[in-house]
Every structure is written in C-alpha cells, then in structure tokens.
PDB file of C-alpha atoms in Angstrom:
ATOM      1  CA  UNK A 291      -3.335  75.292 -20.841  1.00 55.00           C
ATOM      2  CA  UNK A 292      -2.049  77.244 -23.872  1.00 82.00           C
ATOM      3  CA  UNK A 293       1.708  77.615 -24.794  1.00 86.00           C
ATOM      4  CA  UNK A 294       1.452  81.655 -23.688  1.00 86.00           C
ATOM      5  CA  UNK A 295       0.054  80.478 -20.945  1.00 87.00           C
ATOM      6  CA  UNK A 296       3.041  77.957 -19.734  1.00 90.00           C
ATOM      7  CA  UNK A 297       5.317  80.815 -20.455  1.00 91.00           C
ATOM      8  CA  UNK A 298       3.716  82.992 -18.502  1.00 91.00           C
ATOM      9  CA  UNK A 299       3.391  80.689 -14.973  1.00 91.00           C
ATOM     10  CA  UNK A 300       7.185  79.680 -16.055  1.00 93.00           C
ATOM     11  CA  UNK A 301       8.193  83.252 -15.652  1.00 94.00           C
ATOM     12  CA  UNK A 302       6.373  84.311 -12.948  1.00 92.00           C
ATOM     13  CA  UNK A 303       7.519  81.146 -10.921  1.00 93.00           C
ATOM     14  CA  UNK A 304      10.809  82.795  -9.980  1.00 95.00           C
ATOM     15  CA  UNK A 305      10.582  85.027  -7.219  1.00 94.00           C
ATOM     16  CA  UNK A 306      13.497  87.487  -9.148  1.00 96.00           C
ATOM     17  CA  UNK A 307      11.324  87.809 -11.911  1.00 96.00           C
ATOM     18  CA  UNK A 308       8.297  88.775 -10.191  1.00 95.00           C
ATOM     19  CA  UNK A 309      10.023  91.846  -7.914  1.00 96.00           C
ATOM     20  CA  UNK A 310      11.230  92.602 -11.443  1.00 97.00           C
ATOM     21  CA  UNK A 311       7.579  93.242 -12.525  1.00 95.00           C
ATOM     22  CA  UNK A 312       6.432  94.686  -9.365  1.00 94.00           C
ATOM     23  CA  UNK A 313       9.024  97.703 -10.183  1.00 95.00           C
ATOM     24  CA  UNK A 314       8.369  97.400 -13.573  1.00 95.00           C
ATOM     25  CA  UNK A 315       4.450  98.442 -12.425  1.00 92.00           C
ATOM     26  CA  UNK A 316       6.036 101.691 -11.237  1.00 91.00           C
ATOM     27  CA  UNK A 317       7.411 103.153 -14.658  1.00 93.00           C
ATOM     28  CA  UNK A 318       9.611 102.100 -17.459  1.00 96.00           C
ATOM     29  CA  UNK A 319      13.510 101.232 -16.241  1.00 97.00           C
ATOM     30  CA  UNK A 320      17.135 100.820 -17.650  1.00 97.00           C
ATOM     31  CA  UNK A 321      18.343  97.539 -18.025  1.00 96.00           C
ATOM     32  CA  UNK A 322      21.170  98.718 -15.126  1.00 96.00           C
ATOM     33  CA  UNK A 323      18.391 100.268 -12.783  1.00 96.00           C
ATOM     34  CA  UNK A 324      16.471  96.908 -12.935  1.00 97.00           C
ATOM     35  CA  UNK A 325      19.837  95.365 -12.053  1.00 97.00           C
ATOM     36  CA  UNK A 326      20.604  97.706  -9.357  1.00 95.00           C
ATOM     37  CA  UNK A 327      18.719  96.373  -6.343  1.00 95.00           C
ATOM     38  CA  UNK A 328      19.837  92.875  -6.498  1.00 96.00           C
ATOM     39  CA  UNK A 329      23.160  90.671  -6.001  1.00 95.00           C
ATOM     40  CA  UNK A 330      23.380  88.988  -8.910  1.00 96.00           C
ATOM     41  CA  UNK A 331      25.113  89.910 -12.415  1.00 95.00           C
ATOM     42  CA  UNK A 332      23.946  92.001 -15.125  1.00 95.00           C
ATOM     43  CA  UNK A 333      24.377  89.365 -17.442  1.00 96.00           C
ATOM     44  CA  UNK A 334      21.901  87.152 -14.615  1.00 97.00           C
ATOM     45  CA  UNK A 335      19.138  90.193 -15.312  1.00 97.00           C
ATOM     46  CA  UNK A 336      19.252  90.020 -18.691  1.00 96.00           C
ATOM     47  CA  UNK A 337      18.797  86.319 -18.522  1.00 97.00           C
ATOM     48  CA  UNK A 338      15.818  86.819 -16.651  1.00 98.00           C
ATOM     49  CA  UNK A 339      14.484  89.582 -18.713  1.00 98.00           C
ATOM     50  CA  UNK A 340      14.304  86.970 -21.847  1.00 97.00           C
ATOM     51  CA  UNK A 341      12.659  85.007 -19.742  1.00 97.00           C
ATOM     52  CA  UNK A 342       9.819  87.468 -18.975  1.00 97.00           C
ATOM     53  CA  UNK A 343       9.928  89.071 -22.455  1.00 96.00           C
ATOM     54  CA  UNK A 344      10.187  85.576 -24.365  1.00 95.00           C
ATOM     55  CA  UNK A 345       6.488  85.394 -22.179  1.00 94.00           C
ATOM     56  CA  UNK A 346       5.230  88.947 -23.458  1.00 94.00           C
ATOM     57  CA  UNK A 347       5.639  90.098 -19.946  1.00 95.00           C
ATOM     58  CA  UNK A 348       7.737  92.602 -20.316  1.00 96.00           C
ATOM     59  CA  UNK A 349       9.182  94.507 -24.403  1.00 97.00           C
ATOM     60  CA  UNK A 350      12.514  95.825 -24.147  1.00 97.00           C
ATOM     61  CA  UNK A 351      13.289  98.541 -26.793  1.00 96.00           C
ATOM     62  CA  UNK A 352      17.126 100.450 -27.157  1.00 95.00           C
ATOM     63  CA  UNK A 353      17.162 104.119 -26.870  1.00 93.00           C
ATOM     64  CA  UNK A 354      20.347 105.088 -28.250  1.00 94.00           C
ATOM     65  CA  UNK A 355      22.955 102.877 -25.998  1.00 94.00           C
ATOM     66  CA  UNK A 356      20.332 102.007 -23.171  1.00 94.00           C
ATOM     67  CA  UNK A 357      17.836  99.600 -23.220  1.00 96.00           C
ATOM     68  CA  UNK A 358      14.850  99.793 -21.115  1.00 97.00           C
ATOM     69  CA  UNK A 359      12.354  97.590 -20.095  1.00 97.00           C
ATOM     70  CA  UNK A 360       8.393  97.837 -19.972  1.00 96.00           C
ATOM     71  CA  UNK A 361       5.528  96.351 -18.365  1.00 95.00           C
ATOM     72  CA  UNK A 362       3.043  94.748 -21.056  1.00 93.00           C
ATOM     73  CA  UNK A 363      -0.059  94.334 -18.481  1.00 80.00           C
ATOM     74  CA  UNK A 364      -2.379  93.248 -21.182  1.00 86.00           C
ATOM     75  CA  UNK A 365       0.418  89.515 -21.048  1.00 82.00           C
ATOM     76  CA  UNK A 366      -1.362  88.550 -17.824  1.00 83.00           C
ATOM     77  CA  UNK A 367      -4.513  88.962 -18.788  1.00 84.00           C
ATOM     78  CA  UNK A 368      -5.300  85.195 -19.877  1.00 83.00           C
ATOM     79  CA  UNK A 369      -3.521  84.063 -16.547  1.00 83.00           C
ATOM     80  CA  UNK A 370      -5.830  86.128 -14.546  1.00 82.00           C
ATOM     81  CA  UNK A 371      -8.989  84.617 -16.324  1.00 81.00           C
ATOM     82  CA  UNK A 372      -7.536  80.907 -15.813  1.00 81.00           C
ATOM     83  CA  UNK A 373      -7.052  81.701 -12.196  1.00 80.00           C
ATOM     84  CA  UNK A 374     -10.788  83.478 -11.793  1.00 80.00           C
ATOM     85  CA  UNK A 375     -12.316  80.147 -12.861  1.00 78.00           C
ATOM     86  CA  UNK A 376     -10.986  79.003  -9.415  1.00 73.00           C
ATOM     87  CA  UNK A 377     -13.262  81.508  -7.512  1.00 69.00           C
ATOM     88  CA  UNK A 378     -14.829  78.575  -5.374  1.00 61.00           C
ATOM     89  CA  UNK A 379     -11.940  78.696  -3.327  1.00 54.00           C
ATOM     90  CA  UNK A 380     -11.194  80.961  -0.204  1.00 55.00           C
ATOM     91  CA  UNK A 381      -7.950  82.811  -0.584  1.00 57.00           C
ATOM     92  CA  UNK A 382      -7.122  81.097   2.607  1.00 54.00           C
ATOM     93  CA  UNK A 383      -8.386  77.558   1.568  1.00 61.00           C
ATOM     94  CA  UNK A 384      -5.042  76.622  -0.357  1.00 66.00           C
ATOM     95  CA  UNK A 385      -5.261  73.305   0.938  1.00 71.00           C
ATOM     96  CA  UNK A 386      -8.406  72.652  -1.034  1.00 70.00           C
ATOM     97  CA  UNK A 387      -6.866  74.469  -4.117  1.00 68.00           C
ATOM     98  CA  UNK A 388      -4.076  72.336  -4.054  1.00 74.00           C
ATOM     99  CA  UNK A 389      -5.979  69.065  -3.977  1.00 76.00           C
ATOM    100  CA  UNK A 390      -8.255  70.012  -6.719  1.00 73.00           C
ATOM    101  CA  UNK A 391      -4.604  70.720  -8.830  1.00 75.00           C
ATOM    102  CA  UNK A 392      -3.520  67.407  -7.976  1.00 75.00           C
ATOM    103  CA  UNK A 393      -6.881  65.729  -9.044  1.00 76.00           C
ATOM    104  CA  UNK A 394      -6.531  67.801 -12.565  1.00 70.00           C
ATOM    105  CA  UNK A 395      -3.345  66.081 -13.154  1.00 65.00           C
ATOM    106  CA  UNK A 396      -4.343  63.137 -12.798  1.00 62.00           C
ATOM    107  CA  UNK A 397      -7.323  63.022 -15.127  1.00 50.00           C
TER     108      UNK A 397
END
C-alpha cells in the first residue's frame, strides 16, 4: 500500500473520525459545530481533525476568526479502488475477507 493510502485507513479507523466525515458529507462546518455533538474537548476535535486533514480527508481554511472544515471526496478515491479489487467477496462473506488479509500478511 502507498503512504496516502496508510493515512487514509489510519484515519478512518477511529469511529470519531468517521461520524466526523459523515457530517462533513452534509456541508462545510465550524471547527465548534463539528465539536458540538460529541463529549470530548475541543482541543480532542482538533486533534482528530489533523488526523483526517494530515490524510487529505478533510482542508481546513480560517475565515476571519473561524475555521471550518471541508470534505475533500476526491482523498478516498484510491481507498475505494484498493477495496474494489476485493469484489470476489460477498459483503456478508467477511470471514473469507478476513482470511485472505491474513494470508497477504504473511507472504
């Protein structure tokens, strides 16, 4: 796998930062608005937005005091293409996808 690549799984491997894309899908947001649905620190968010904007999932841009956040769809795209090569498998057959992970790792 590629470096952008890692980053990418890395990110989305925390279930925070994926709700944080899912609203993100919706429109642009304030730092404080992603924030505002979950128990956790603003400095926590921001943490996590580096995270998904050190992976080009997300930019973040200031507008005057407030910085907001935005989706950058086009980030996924080479995850999406690595996961379509695994098209063999049913959505439901995880059990087979998992095995065929562990056999990769080992070669």
């Amino acid at each position: 796998m590629t470096a952008a690549l890692d980053l990418a799984f890395s990110a989305l491997s925390d279930p925070t930062r994926r709700v944080i894309l899912a609203m993100l899908l919706e429109d642009d947001m304030a730092v404080t608005d992603v924030a505002e649905p979950f128990e956790m620190s603003l400095a926590a968010i921001s943490k996590h937005l580096a995270i998904l904007s050190r992976a080009g999932l997300i930019s973040q841009e200031k507008r005057g005091r407030v910085k907001w956040c935005k989706l950058e769809p086009d980030a996924l795209k080479e995850a999406s293409v690595w996961m379509q090569s695994f098209g063999q498998f049913e959505a439901i057959n995880l059990d087979a996808f998992e095995a065929f992970l562990a056999k990769s790792e080992l070669a």
